PDB file of C-alpha atoms in Angstrom:
ATOM      1  CA  MET J   1       0.465   6.268 -17.823  1.00 45.00           C
ATOM      2  CA  LYS J   2       0.612   2.506 -18.210  1.00 37.00           C
ATOM      3  CA  ARG J   3       2.801   0.461 -15.875  1.00 36.00           C
ATOM      4  CA  PHE J   4       3.752  -2.991 -17.092  1.00 30.00           C
ATOM      5  CA  ALA J   5       3.922  -6.150 -15.015  1.00 33.00           C
ATOM      6  CA  ILE J   6       7.492  -6.512 -13.916  1.00 29.00           C
ATOM      7  CA  GLY J   7       7.369  -9.538 -11.703  1.00 35.00           C
ATOM      8  CA  ALA J   8       5.574 -11.219  -8.880  1.00 37.00           C
ATOM      9  CA  ALA J   9       5.524  -9.901  -5.360  1.00 37.00           C
ATOM     10  CA  ALA J  10       7.733 -12.725  -4.284  1.00 36.00           C
ATOM     11  CA  ALA J  11      10.439 -12.751  -1.657  1.00 37.00           C
ATOM     12  CA  LEU J  12       7.684 -12.195   0.850  1.00 34.00           C
ATOM     13  CA  ALA J  13       7.623 -15.752   2.051  1.00 33.00           C
ATOM     14  CA  THR J  14      11.202 -15.345   3.198  1.00 32.00           C
ATOM     15  CA  VAL J  15      10.135 -12.949   5.933  1.00 33.00           C
ATOM     16  CA  ALA J  16       8.964 -14.626   9.111  1.00 31.00           C
ATOM     17  CA  VAL J  17       6.251 -12.545  10.709  1.00 32.00           C
ATOM     18  CA  ALA J  18       4.243 -13.573  13.734  1.00 34.00           C
ATOM     19  CA  THR J  19       0.471 -13.528  13.441  1.00 34.00           C
ATOM     20  CA  PRO J  20      -1.028 -11.239  16.089  1.00 37.00           C
ATOM     21  CA  ALA J  21      -3.031 -12.711  18.930  1.00 32.00           C
ATOM     22  CA  TYR J  22      -6.320 -11.206  17.765  1.00 34.00           C
ATOM     23  CA  ALA J  23      -6.025 -13.058  14.455  1.00 34.00           C
ATOM     24  CA  GLN J  24      -5.039 -16.319  16.121  1.00 31.00           C
ATOM     25  CA  ALA J  25      -8.048 -16.039  18.388  1.00 33.00           C
ATOM     26  CA  GLY J  26     -10.354 -15.757  15.373  1.00 37.00           C
ATOM     27  CA  ARG J  27     -11.876 -12.420  16.463  1.00 41.00           C
ATOM     28  CA  GLY J  28     -13.156 -10.793  13.260  1.00 52.00           C
ATOM     29  CA  CYS J  29     -11.784  -7.974  11.240  1.00 91.00           C
ATOM     30  CA  THR J  30     -12.090  -4.880  13.397  1.00 95.00           C
ATOM     31  CA  ARG J  31     -11.911  -1.239  12.400  1.00 96.00           C
ATOM     32  CA  GLU J  32      -8.821  -0.844  14.568  1.00 96.00           C
ATOM     33  CA  LEU J  33      -7.106  -3.698  12.742  1.00 96.00           C
ATOM     34  CA  LEU J  34      -7.811  -2.075   9.378  1.00 97.00           C
ATOM     35  CA  GLN J  35      -6.619   1.305  10.613  1.00 97.00           C
ATOM     36  CA  GLU J  36      -3.381  -0.435  11.511  1.00 97.00           C
ATOM     37  CA  LYS J  37      -3.114  -1.790   7.941  1.00 97.00           C
ATOM     38  CA  ALA J  38      -3.641   1.720   6.563  1.00 97.00           C
ATOM     39  CA  ASP J  39      -0.908   3.089   8.814  1.00 97.00           C
ATOM     40  CA  GLN J  40       1.412   0.289   7.703  1.00 97.00           C
ATOM     41  CA  TYR J  41       0.751   1.197   4.079  1.00 97.00           C
ATOM     42  CA  ARG J  42       1.541   4.859   4.730  1.00 97.00           C
ATOM     43  CA  ALA J  43       4.821   3.900   6.375  1.00 97.00           C
ATOM     44  CA  ALA J  44       5.657   1.537   3.507  1.00 96.00           C
ATOM     45  CA  GLN J  45       4.956   4.164   0.856  1.00 96.00           C
ATOM     46  CA  ALA J  46       6.991   6.777   2.715  1.00 96.00           C
ATOM     47  CA  ASP J  47       9.938   4.413   3.118  1.00 95.00           C
ATOM     48  CA  GLY J  48       9.746   2.513  -0.171  1.00 95.00           C
ATOM     49  CA  ARG J  49      10.079  -0.803   1.647  1.00 92.00           C
ATOM     50  CA  ALA J  50       6.691  -2.468   1.879  1.00 92.00           C
ATOM     51  CA  ILE J  51       8.123  -5.733   3.094  1.00 88.00           C
ATOM     52  CA  MET J  52       9.410  -4.022   6.247  1.00 92.00           C
ATOM     53  CA  HIS J  53       6.136  -2.367   7.183  1.00 94.00           C
ATOM     54  CA  ILE J  54       3.090  -4.287   5.936  1.00 93.00           C
ATOM     55  CA  ARG J  55       2.710  -7.196   8.362  1.00 91.00           C
ATOM     56  CA  PRO J  56       1.743  -9.920   8.675  1.00 92.00           C
ATOM     57  CA  MET J  57       1.722 -11.029   5.060  1.00 90.00           C
ATOM     58  CA  GLY J  58       0.531 -14.313   3.664  1.00 85.00           C
ATOM     59  CA  GLU J  59       2.893 -16.800   2.082  1.00 84.00           C
ATOM     60  CA  TRP J  60       2.146 -15.221  -1.284  1.00 85.00           C
ATOM     61  CA  VAL J  61       0.990 -11.617  -1.681  1.00 90.00           C
ATOM     62  CA  ASN J  62      -0.144 -10.335  -5.061  1.00 93.00           C
ATOM     63  CA  TYR J  63       0.649  -6.688  -5.790  1.00 96.00           C
ATOM     64  CA  TYR J  64      -1.099  -5.144  -8.780  1.00 98.00           C
ATOM     65  CA  GLU J  65      -0.827  -1.751 -10.401  1.00 98.00           C
ATOM     66  CA  ASN J  66      -3.586  -0.949 -12.875  1.00 98.00           C
ATOM     67  CA  PHE J  67      -4.660  -4.613 -12.719  1.00 98.00           C
ATOM     68  CA  GLU J  68      -1.256  -5.848 -13.890  1.00 97.00           C
ATOM     69  CA  LEU J  69       1.058  -7.860 -11.668  1.00 96.00           C
ATOM     70  CA  SER J  70       3.868  -5.643 -10.421  1.00 95.00           C
ATOM     71  CA  SER J  71       6.443  -5.690  -7.632  1.00 93.00           C
ATOM     72  CA  MET J  72       6.593  -4.146  -4.186  1.00 93.00           C
ATOM     73  CA  SER J  73      10.387  -4.320  -4.309  1.00 91.00           C
ATOM     74  CA  PHE J  74      11.326  -3.290  -7.848  1.00 90.00           C
ATOM     75  CA  GLY J  75       9.545  -0.824 -10.105  1.00 89.00           C
ATOM     76  CA  GLY J  76       6.182  -0.474  -8.397  1.00 94.00           C
ATOM     77  CA  VAL J  77       5.191   2.920  -7.013  1.00 96.00           C
ATOM     78  CA  ILE J  78       5.376   1.515  -3.496  1.00 96.00           C
ATOM     79  CA  ALA J  79       9.022   0.524  -4.080  1.00 96.00           C
ATOM     80  CA  THR J  80      10.052   4.199  -4.283  1.00 96.00           C
ATOM     81  CA  PRO J  81       9.762   6.465  -1.229  1.00 96.00           C
ATOM     82  CA  GLN J  82       6.926   8.946  -1.723  1.00 96.00           C
ATOM     83  CA  LYS J  83       5.832  11.888   0.393  1.00 96.00           C
ATOM     84  CA  ILE J  84       2.058  11.655   0.637  1.00 97.00           C
ATOM     85  CA  ASP J  85       0.649  15.165   0.924  1.00 96.00           C
ATOM     86  CA  TRP J  86      -2.870  14.035   1.764  1.00 96.00           C
ATOM     87  CA  ASP J  87      -4.873  10.853   2.026  1.00 96.00           C
ATOM     88  CA  ARG J  88      -8.224   9.505   3.124  1.00 96.00           C
ATOM     89  CA  SER J  89      -9.006   5.911   4.063  1.00 97.00           C
ATOM     90  CA  PHE J  90     -12.111   3.761   4.452  1.00 97.00           C
ATOM     91  CA  TYR J  91     -12.519   0.474   6.303  1.00 98.00           C
ATOM     92  CA  ASP J  92     -14.667  -2.477   5.265  1.00 98.00           C
ATOM     93  CA  THR J  93     -14.866  -4.702   8.331  1.00 97.00           C
ATOM     94  CA  THR J  94     -17.062  -7.255   6.536  1.00 96.00           C
ATOM     95  CA  ALA J  95     -14.695  -7.817   3.599  1.00 96.00           C
ATOM     96  CA  CYS J  96     -11.623  -7.071   5.750  1.00 96.00           C
ATOM     97  CA  ALA J  97     -10.371  -4.508   3.251  1.00 97.00           C
ATOM     98  CA  VAL J  98      -8.991  -0.970   3.318  1.00 98.00           C
ATOM     99  CA  TYR J  99      -9.283   1.706   0.641  1.00 99.00           C
ATOM    100  CA  ILE J 100      -6.732   4.535   0.705  1.00 98.00           C
ATOM    101  CA  GLU J 101      -6.821   7.509  -1.643  1.00 98.00           C
ATOM    102  CA  SER J 102      -3.439   9.243  -1.719  1.00 98.00           C
ATOM    103  CA  ILE J 103      -2.271  12.459  -3.359  1.00 98.00           C
ATOM    104  CA  ILE J 104       1.428  13.059  -4.023  1.00 98.00           C
ATOM    105  CA  THR J 105       2.310  16.503  -5.394  1.00 98.00           C
ATOM    106  CA  ASN J 106       6.057  15.989  -5.823  1.00 97.00           C
ATOM    107  CA  PRO J 107       6.800  18.206  -8.869  1.00 97.00           C
ATOM    108  CA  GLU J 108       9.307  15.650 -10.159  1.00 97.00           C
ATOM    109  CA  HIS J 109       6.607  12.979 -10.341  1.00 98.00           C
ATOM    110  CA  PRO J 110       3.138  13.639  -8.920  1.00 98.00           C
ATOM    111  CA  TYR J 111       0.599  10.848  -8.440  1.00 99.00           C
ATOM    112  CA  VAL J 112      -2.943  10.169  -7.344  1.00 99.00           C
ATOM    113  CA  LEU J 113      -3.278   6.608  -6.033  1.00 99.00           C
ATOM    114  CA  ALA J 114      -6.330   4.484  -5.266  1.00 99.00           C
ATOM    115  CA  THR J 115      -5.188   1.536  -3.146  1.00 99.00           C
ATOM    116  CA  VAL J 116      -7.109  -1.463  -1.828  1.00 98.00           C
ATOM    117  CA  ILE J 117      -5.499  -3.717   0.764  1.00 98.00           C
ATOM    118  CA  ARG J 118      -7.192  -7.032   1.464  1.00 96.00           C
ATOM    119  CA  ALA J 119      -6.332  -8.518   4.831  1.00 94.00           C
ATOM    120  CA  SER J 120      -8.783 -11.376   5.268  1.00 88.00           C
ATOM    121  CA  GLY J 121      -6.034 -13.943   5.610  1.00 79.00           C
ATOM    122  CA  GLY J 122      -6.080 -17.356   4.018  1.00 71.00           C
ATOM    123  CA  PRO J 123      -5.274 -20.997   4.731  1.00 68.00           C
ATOM    124  CA  GLY J 124      -3.431 -21.115   8.017  1.00 68.00           C
ATOM    125  CA  SER J 125      -3.764 -17.396   8.708  1.00 76.00           C
ATOM    126  CA  GLY J 126      -6.449 -15.239  10.236  1.00 79.00           C
ATOM    127  CA  PRO J 127      -7.869 -11.758   9.685  1.00 82.00           C
ATOM    128  CA  GLY J 128      -5.158  -9.122   9.515  1.00 89.00           C
ATOM    129  CA  THR J 129      -2.911 -11.170   7.252  1.00 93.00           C
ATOM    130  CA  VAL J 130      -2.463  -9.244   3.998  1.00 95.00           C
ATOM    131  CA  SER J 131      -3.175 -11.262   0.864  1.00 92.00           C
ATOM    132  CA  SER J 132      -3.231  -8.616  -1.871  1.00 95.00           C
ATOM    133  CA  LEU J 133      -2.758  -4.966  -2.763  1.00 97.00           C
ATOM    134  CA  ASP J 134      -4.402  -3.346  -5.787  1.00 98.00           C
ATOM    135  CA  VAL J 135      -3.384   0.159  -6.848  1.00 98.00           C
ATOM    136  CA  ILE J 136      -4.893   2.327  -9.560  1.00 99.00           C
ATOM    137  CA  VAL J 137      -2.063   4.693 -10.489  1.00 99.00           C
ATOM    138  CA  ALA J 138      -2.791   8.042 -12.114  1.00 99.00           C
ATOM    139  CA  ASP J 139      -0.002  10.380 -13.139  1.00 98.00           C
ATOM    140  CA  LYS J 140       1.009  12.651 -16.023  1.00 97.00           C
ATOM    141  CA  ASP J 141      -1.290  12.346 -19.072  1.00 97.00           C
ATOM    142  CA  ASP J 142      -3.876  10.228 -17.286  1.00 98.00           C
ATOM    143  CA  TRP J 143      -7.508  11.345 -17.246  1.00 98.00           C
ATOM    144  CA  LEU J 144      -7.777  15.034 -16.253  1.00 98.00           C
ATOM    145  CA  PHE J 145      -4.643  14.637 -14.153  1.00 98.00           C
ATOM    146  CA  ASP J 146      -3.399  17.484 -11.987  1.00 98.00           C
ATOM    147  CA  ALA J 147      -2.457  16.337  -8.489  1.00 99.00           C
ATOM    148  CA  ASN J 148      -2.338  19.867  -7.070  1.00 98.00           C
ATOM    149  CA  LYS J 149      -5.880  20.607  -8.228  1.00 98.00           C
ATOM    150  CA  THR J 150      -7.115  17.239  -6.957  1.00 98.00           C
ATOM    151  CA  LEU J 151      -5.604  18.061  -3.568  1.00 98.00           C
ATOM    152  CA  TYR J 152      -7.198  21.517  -3.550  1.00 98.00           C
ATOM    153  CA  TYR J 153     -10.707  20.103  -3.945  1.00 98.00           C
ATOM    154  CA  ALA J 154     -10.379  16.848  -1.997  1.00 97.00           C
ATOM    155  CA  GLN J 155      -9.221  18.546   1.181  1.00 96.00           C
ATOM    156  CA  ARG J 156     -12.335  20.740   1.203  1.00 96.00           C
ATOM    157  CA  GLU J 157     -14.765  17.832   1.437  1.00 97.00           C
ATOM    158  CA  ASP J 158     -16.273  16.448   4.631  1.00 95.00           C
ATOM    159  CA  TRP J 159     -16.247  12.651   4.808  1.00 96.00           C
ATOM    160  CA  SER J 160     -16.556  12.489   8.595  1.00 95.00           C
ATOM    161  CA  GLU J 161     -18.342   9.729  10.489  1.00 96.00           C
ATOM    162  CA  ILE J 162     -22.115   9.593  10.121  1.00 97.00           C
ATOM    163  CA  PRO J 163     -24.153   9.272  13.342  1.00 97.00           C
ATOM    164  CA  GLU J 164     -25.032   5.626  13.823  1.00 97.00           C
ATOM    165  CA  ALA J 165     -28.791   6.198  13.658  1.00 97.00           C
ATOM    166  CA  LYS J 166     -28.436   7.838  10.240  1.00 98.00           C
ATOM    167  CA  ARG J 167     -26.142   5.299   8.599  1.00 98.00           C
ATOM    168  CA  ASN J 168     -27.204   3.356   5.535  1.00 99.00           C
ATOM    169  CA  THR J 169     -26.712  -0.395   5.315  1.00 98.00           C
ATOM    170  CA  ARG J 170     -24.026  -1.948   3.139  1.00 98.00           C
ATOM    171  CA  GLU J 171     -26.690  -3.014   0.687  1.00 98.00           C
ATOM    172  CA  GLU J 172     -28.146   0.491   0.453  1.00 99.00           C
ATOM    173  CA  LEU J 173     -24.721   2.034  -0.065  1.00 99.00           C
ATOM    174  CA  GLN J 174     -23.759  -0.410  -2.806  1.00 99.00           C
ATOM    175  CA  ALA J 175     -27.124   0.051  -4.521  1.00 99.00           C
ATOM    176  CA  ALA J 176     -26.595   3.819  -4.691  1.00 99.00           C
ATOM    177  CA  ALA J 177     -23.082   3.422  -6.096  1.00 99.00           C
ATOM    178  CA  ASP J 178     -24.215   0.785  -8.593  1.00 99.00           C
ATOM    179  CA  ALA J 179     -27.051   3.011  -9.789  1.00 98.00           C
ATOM    180  CA  TYR J 180     -24.552   5.683 -10.790  1.00 98.00           C
ATOM    181  CA  LEU J 181     -22.224   3.178 -12.459  1.00 98.00           C
ATOM    182  CA  ASP J 182     -25.131   1.488 -14.260  1.00 98.00           C
ATOM    183  CA  LEU J 183     -26.167   4.870 -15.683  1.00 98.00           C
ATOM    184  CA  PHE J 184     -23.186   4.755 -18.053  1.00 98.00           C
ATOM    185  CA  LYS J 185     -24.826   1.799 -19.818  1.00 97.00           C
ATOM    186  CA  ASP J 186     -28.523   2.372 -19.137  1.00 97.00           C
ATOM    187  CA  LYS J 187     -29.870   5.919 -19.098  1.00 95.00           C
ATOM    188  CA  SER J 188     -33.177   4.734 -17.612  1.00 96.00           C
ATOM    189  CA  VAL J 189     -31.520   4.002 -14.252  1.00 97.00           C
ATOM    190  CA  LYS J 190     -32.712   6.216 -11.415  1.00 98.00           C
ATOM    191  CA  VAL J 191     -29.709   7.565  -9.531  1.00 98.00           C
ATOM    192  CA  PRO J 192     -30.243   8.796  -5.941  1.00 99.00           C
ATOM    193  CA  TRP J 193     -28.701  12.225  -6.485  1.00 98.00           C
ATOM    194  CA  GLY J 194     -28.123  14.306  -3.406  1.00 98.00           C
ATOM    195  CA  THR J 195     -28.263  18.087  -3.262  1.00 98.00           C
ATOM    196  CA  PRO J 196     -25.701  19.430  -2.864  1.00 98.00           C
ATOM    197  CA  CYS J 197     -23.418  16.968  -4.660  1.00 98.00           C
ATOM    198  CA  ALA J 198     -19.930  17.442  -6.092  1.00 98.00           C
ATOM    199  CA  ARG J 199     -17.931  15.268  -8.485  1.00 98.00           C
ATOM    200  CA  LEU J 200     -14.130  15.268  -8.551  1.00 98.00           C
ATOM    201  CA  GLU J 201     -13.249  13.675 -11.883  1.00 97.00           C
ATOM    202  CA  GLY J 202      -9.490  13.459 -12.039  1.00 98.00           C
ATOM    203  CA  SER J 203      -8.823  17.085 -11.130  1.00 98.00           C
ATOM    204  CA  ALA J 204     -11.995  18.659 -12.578  1.00 98.00           C
ATOM    205  CA  TYR J 205     -14.644  19.652 -10.038  1.00 98.00           C
ATOM    206  CA  THR J 206     -18.360  20.218 -10.488  1.00 97.00           C
ATOM    207  CA  GLY J 207     -19.012  21.789  -7.088  1.00 97.00           C
ATOM    208  CA  LYS J 208     -18.912  25.511  -6.400  1.00 96.00           C
ATOM    209  CA  GLY J 209     -19.524  25.325  -2.675  1.00 95.00           C
ATOM    210  CA  LYS J 210     -23.201  26.199  -3.146  1.00 96.00           C
ATOM    211  CA  PRO J 211     -26.293  24.466  -1.701  1.00 96.00           C
ATOM    212  CA  ASP J 212     -27.594  23.605  -5.170  1.00 97.00           C
ATOM    213  CA  ASP J 213     -24.386  21.936  -6.438  1.00 98.00           C
ATOM    214  CA  SER J 214     -25.241  18.911  -8.601  1.00 97.00           C
ATOM    215  CA  CYS J 215     -23.504  15.765  -9.808  1.00 97.00           C
ATOM    216  CA  ASN J 216     -26.213  15.190 -12.411  1.00 96.00           C
ATOM    217  CA  VAL J 217     -24.164  16.804 -15.174  1.00 92.00           C
ATOM    218  CA  GLY J 218     -24.115  13.900 -17.629  1.00 91.00           C
ATOM    219  CA  VAL J 219     -22.022  10.780 -18.214  1.00 94.00           C
ATOM    220  CA  PRO J 220     -20.889   9.048 -21.427  1.00 92.00           C
ATOM    221  CA  GLU J 221     -23.230   6.608 -23.144  1.00 93.00           C
ATOM    222  CA  ASN J 222     -22.968   2.857 -23.689  1.00 95.00           C
ATOM    223  CA  ILE J 223     -20.005   2.434 -21.340  1.00 97.00           C
ATOM    224  CA  GLU J 224     -19.664  -0.821 -19.416  1.00 97.00           C
ATOM    225  CA  MET J 225     -18.347  -0.441 -15.872  1.00 98.00           C
ATOM    226  CA  ALA J 226     -17.190  -4.021 -15.431  1.00 98.00           C
ATOM    227  CA  ASP J 227     -15.472  -6.275 -12.918  1.00 98.00           C
ATOM    228  CA  ARG J 228     -16.493  -4.169  -9.929  1.00 99.00           C
ATOM    229  CA  ARG J 229     -14.696  -4.747  -6.622  1.00 98.00           C
ATOM    230  CA  TYR J 230     -16.078  -2.986  -3.579  1.00 98.00           C
ATOM    231  CA  VAL J 231     -14.821  -1.568  -0.304  1.00 98.00           C
ATOM    232  CA  ILE J 232     -17.823  -0.392   1.727  1.00 98.00           C
ATOM    233  CA  ASP J 233     -17.649   1.604   4.959  1.00 98.00           C
ATOM    234  CA  PRO J 234     -21.071   2.426   6.468  1.00 98.00           C
ATOM    235  CA  VAL J 235     -19.449   4.467   9.247  1.00 98.00           C
ATOM    236  CA  VAL J 236     -18.596   7.226   6.762  1.00 98.00           C
ATOM    237  CA  GLY J 237     -21.111   6.264   4.072  1.00 98.00           C
ATOM    238  CA  SER J 238     -18.416   5.419   1.547  1.00 99.00           C
ATOM    239  CA  VAL J 239     -18.220   2.982  -1.339  1.00 99.00           C
ATOM    240  CA  ALA J 240     -14.945   2.568  -3.237  1.00 99.00           C
ATOM    241  CA  VAL J 241     -15.191   0.581  -6.457  1.00 99.00           C
ATOM    242  CA  LEU J 242     -12.238  -0.614  -8.515  1.00 99.00           C
ATOM    243  CA  LEU J 243     -13.406  -1.500 -12.020  1.00 99.00           C
ATOM    244  CA  ARG J 244     -12.597  -1.772 -15.707  1.00 98.00           C
ATOM    245  CA  MET J 245     -14.126   1.080 -17.661  1.00 98.00           C
ATOM    246  CA  GLY J 246     -15.418   1.012 -21.220  1.00 96.00           C
ATOM    247  CA  PRO J 247     -14.290  -0.927 -24.300  1.00 95.00           C
ATOM    248  CA  SER J 248     -10.623  -0.316 -23.455  1.00 95.00           C
ATOM    249  CA  GLN J 249     -11.253  -1.675 -19.936  1.00 97.00           C
ATOM    250  CA  ARG J 250      -9.321   1.194 -18.424  1.00 98.00           C
ATOM    251  CA  PRO J 251      -8.260   0.712 -14.787  1.00 99.00           C
ATOM    252  CA  ASP J 252     -10.523   2.982 -12.781  1.00 99.00           C
ATOM    253  CA  ALA J 253     -11.624   3.789  -9.241  1.00 99.00           C
ATOM    254  CA  HIS J 254     -14.976   5.402  -8.472  1.00 99.00           C
ATOM    255  CA  VAL J 255     -15.488   6.478  -4.867  1.00 99.00           C
ATOM    256  CA  PHE J 256     -18.764   7.665  -3.350  1.00 99.00           C
ATOM    257  CA  ARG J 257     -19.878   9.425  -0.196  1.00 99.00           C
ATOM    258  CA  ILE J 258     -23.551   8.672   0.448  1.00 99.00           C
ATOM    259  CA  GLU J 259     -25.674  10.475   3.033  1.00 98.00           C
ATOM    260  CA  ASP J 260     -29.268   9.440   3.813  1.00 98.00           C
ATOM    261  CA  GLY J 261     -29.191   7.164   0.780  1.00 98.00           C
ATOM    262  CA  LYS J 262     -28.231   9.971  -1.598  1.00 99.00           C
ATOM    263  CA  ILE J 263     -24.916  10.640  -3.319  1.00 99.00           C
ATOM    264  CA  ARG J 264     -22.988  13.570  -1.819  1.00 99.00           C
ATOM    265  CA  TYR J 265     -19.528  13.194  -3.379  1.00 99.00           C
ATOM    266  CA  ILE J 266     -18.016  11.231  -6.269  1.00 99.00           C
ATOM    267  CA  HIS J 267     -14.304  10.810  -7.004  1.00 99.00           C
ATOM    268  CA  THR J 268     -12.838   9.181 -10.109  1.00 98.00           C
ATOM    269  CA  ILE J 269      -9.245   8.071 -10.690  1.00 99.00           C
ATOM    270  CA  THR J 270      -8.591   6.654 -14.157  1.00 99.00           C
ATOM    271  CA  ASN J 271      -5.423   5.307 -15.758  1.00 99.00           C
ATOM    272  CA  CYS J 272      -5.330   5.973 -19.513  1.00 98.00           C
ATOM    273  CA  GLY J 273      -2.702   3.425 -20.512  1.00 96.00           C
ATOM    274  CA  ASP J 274      -0.766   4.647 -23.547  1.00 95.00           C
ATOM    275  CA  GLN J 275      -3.356   7.246 -24.602  1.00 96.00           C
ATOM    276  CA  VAL J 276      -2.853  10.834 -23.505  1.00 97.00           C
ATOM    277  CA  ASN J 277      -5.922  11.896 -21.502  1.00 97.00           C
ATOM    278  CA  CYS J 278      -7.668   8.668 -22.555  1.00 97.00           C
ATOM    279  CA  GLY J 279      -7.799   9.755 -26.202  1.00 95.00           C
ATOM    280  CA  PHE J 280      -9.469  13.114 -25.600  1.00 95.00           C
ATOM    281  CA  ASP J 281      -7.838  16.490 -26.126  1.00 96.00           C
ATOM    282  CA  PRO J 282      -4.877  17.095 -23.805  1.00 96.00           C
ATOM    283  CA  LEU J 283      -5.936  18.702 -20.538  1.00 96.00           C
ATOM    284  CA  PRO J 284      -4.578  22.204 -21.362  1.00 95.00           C
ATOM    285  CA  LYS J 285      -6.641  22.261 -24.543  1.00 96.00           C
ATOM    286  CA  MET J 286      -9.731  21.021 -22.690  1.00 95.00           C
ATOM    287  CA  LEU J 287      -9.273  23.822 -20.170  1.00 95.00           C
ATOM    288  CA  GLU J 288      -9.335  26.399 -22.951  1.00 94.00           C
ATOM    289  CA  LYS J 289     -12.806  25.164 -23.885  1.00 92.00           C
ATOM    290  CA  ASN J 290     -13.974  24.480 -20.317  1.00 90.00           C
ATOM    291  CA  PRO J 291     -12.566  27.123 -17.945  1.00 89.00           C
ATOM    292  CA  ASN J 292     -15.152  26.106 -15.335  1.00 91.00           C
ATOM    293  CA  PHE J 293     -13.324  22.822 -14.691  1.00 95.00           C
ATOM    294  CA  TYR J 294     -11.578  24.520 -11.776  1.00 97.00           C
ATOM    295  CA  PRO J 295     -14.013  26.612  -9.691  1.00 97.00           C
ATOM    296  CA  ASN J 296     -12.582  28.807  -6.950  1.00 97.00           C
ATOM    297  CA  LEU J 297     -13.349  27.277  -3.545  1.00 97.00           C
ATOM    298  CA  ASP J 298     -11.146  29.475  -1.384  1.00 96.00           C
ATOM    299  CA  HIS J 299     -14.284  30.318   0.614  1.00 94.00           C
ATOM    300  CA  VAL J 300     -14.723  26.643   1.597  1.00 93.00           C
ATOM    301  CA  ALA J 301     -12.874  25.561   4.729  1.00 92.00           C
ATOM    302  CA  VAL J 302     -10.036  23.067   4.395  1.00 92.00           C
ATOM    303  CA  VAL J 303     -10.313  19.878   6.439  1.00 82.00           C
ATOM    304  CA  THR J 304      -7.292  20.536   8.630  1.00 61.00           C
ATOM    305  CA  SER J 305      -6.293  16.910   9.074  1.00 60.00           C
ATOM    306  CA  PRO J 306      -6.927  13.953   6.757  1.00 56.00           C
ATOM    307  CA  GLN J 307      -9.881  11.816   7.827  1.00 55.00           C
ATOM    308  CA  LYS J 308      -8.326   8.420   8.457  1.00 58.00           C
TER     309      LYS J 308
END
């Protein structure tokens, strides 16, 4: 549900952190550097003390939850220790950004988090210096929320590295993702559907583990997918897009796996604000009408370790 802005991510400038040599030397934003940022985030979320783990930080670091200014020290999800049961991360070496999708199944308070860390530095600092964190937070009563079901399906998908000769360019990947997002507003758009393709919308899954699985199962009409912010990783064919969805401008993350220019997987994480299930029937009632939301995929192998 909705999390209100509770203060700036201040107090960060009081921590003196040395800038690593690779940033001082002006070497670009490497994959290894971004993997380090992802590991720092995992440690921060596990410990509940971001300021002790995410380094170096700029003089001022903005921390947002659902596009509202929040705090890494008081009230934000990252300020409370969380056991992450599963995550997957992507690395945009051009934009110097990391996307991390995290699933927390703690029965006291489960979450699904879509986090973007930008580490491009700023005045007086080089690549690797964190300037902002954006988190889309989904929990109880958000769109089709069930963290255990999301985990069940997500861990059965293969987002491994694509052989270099078969990788799409950044432009091709973004074009495929944009085609899908544009479809919500313009039904004439041609989307490069792959076959098979599976869509994980909140916790509902369209795939059945069959070769003819399809993501072309319909989307709402006349919905603007605005203010798109991208994290693109050609190595795994991924595009993560944080955006504002529809007339209510709901905080949303759409994440794509694209193979040979065609969409293979889609994930959506949507915060519903103060509306239970974004104004639709509550999830239990929807399940009564749509029992196929949760297909049995026990026959599909689990990815034994998160792809980081």
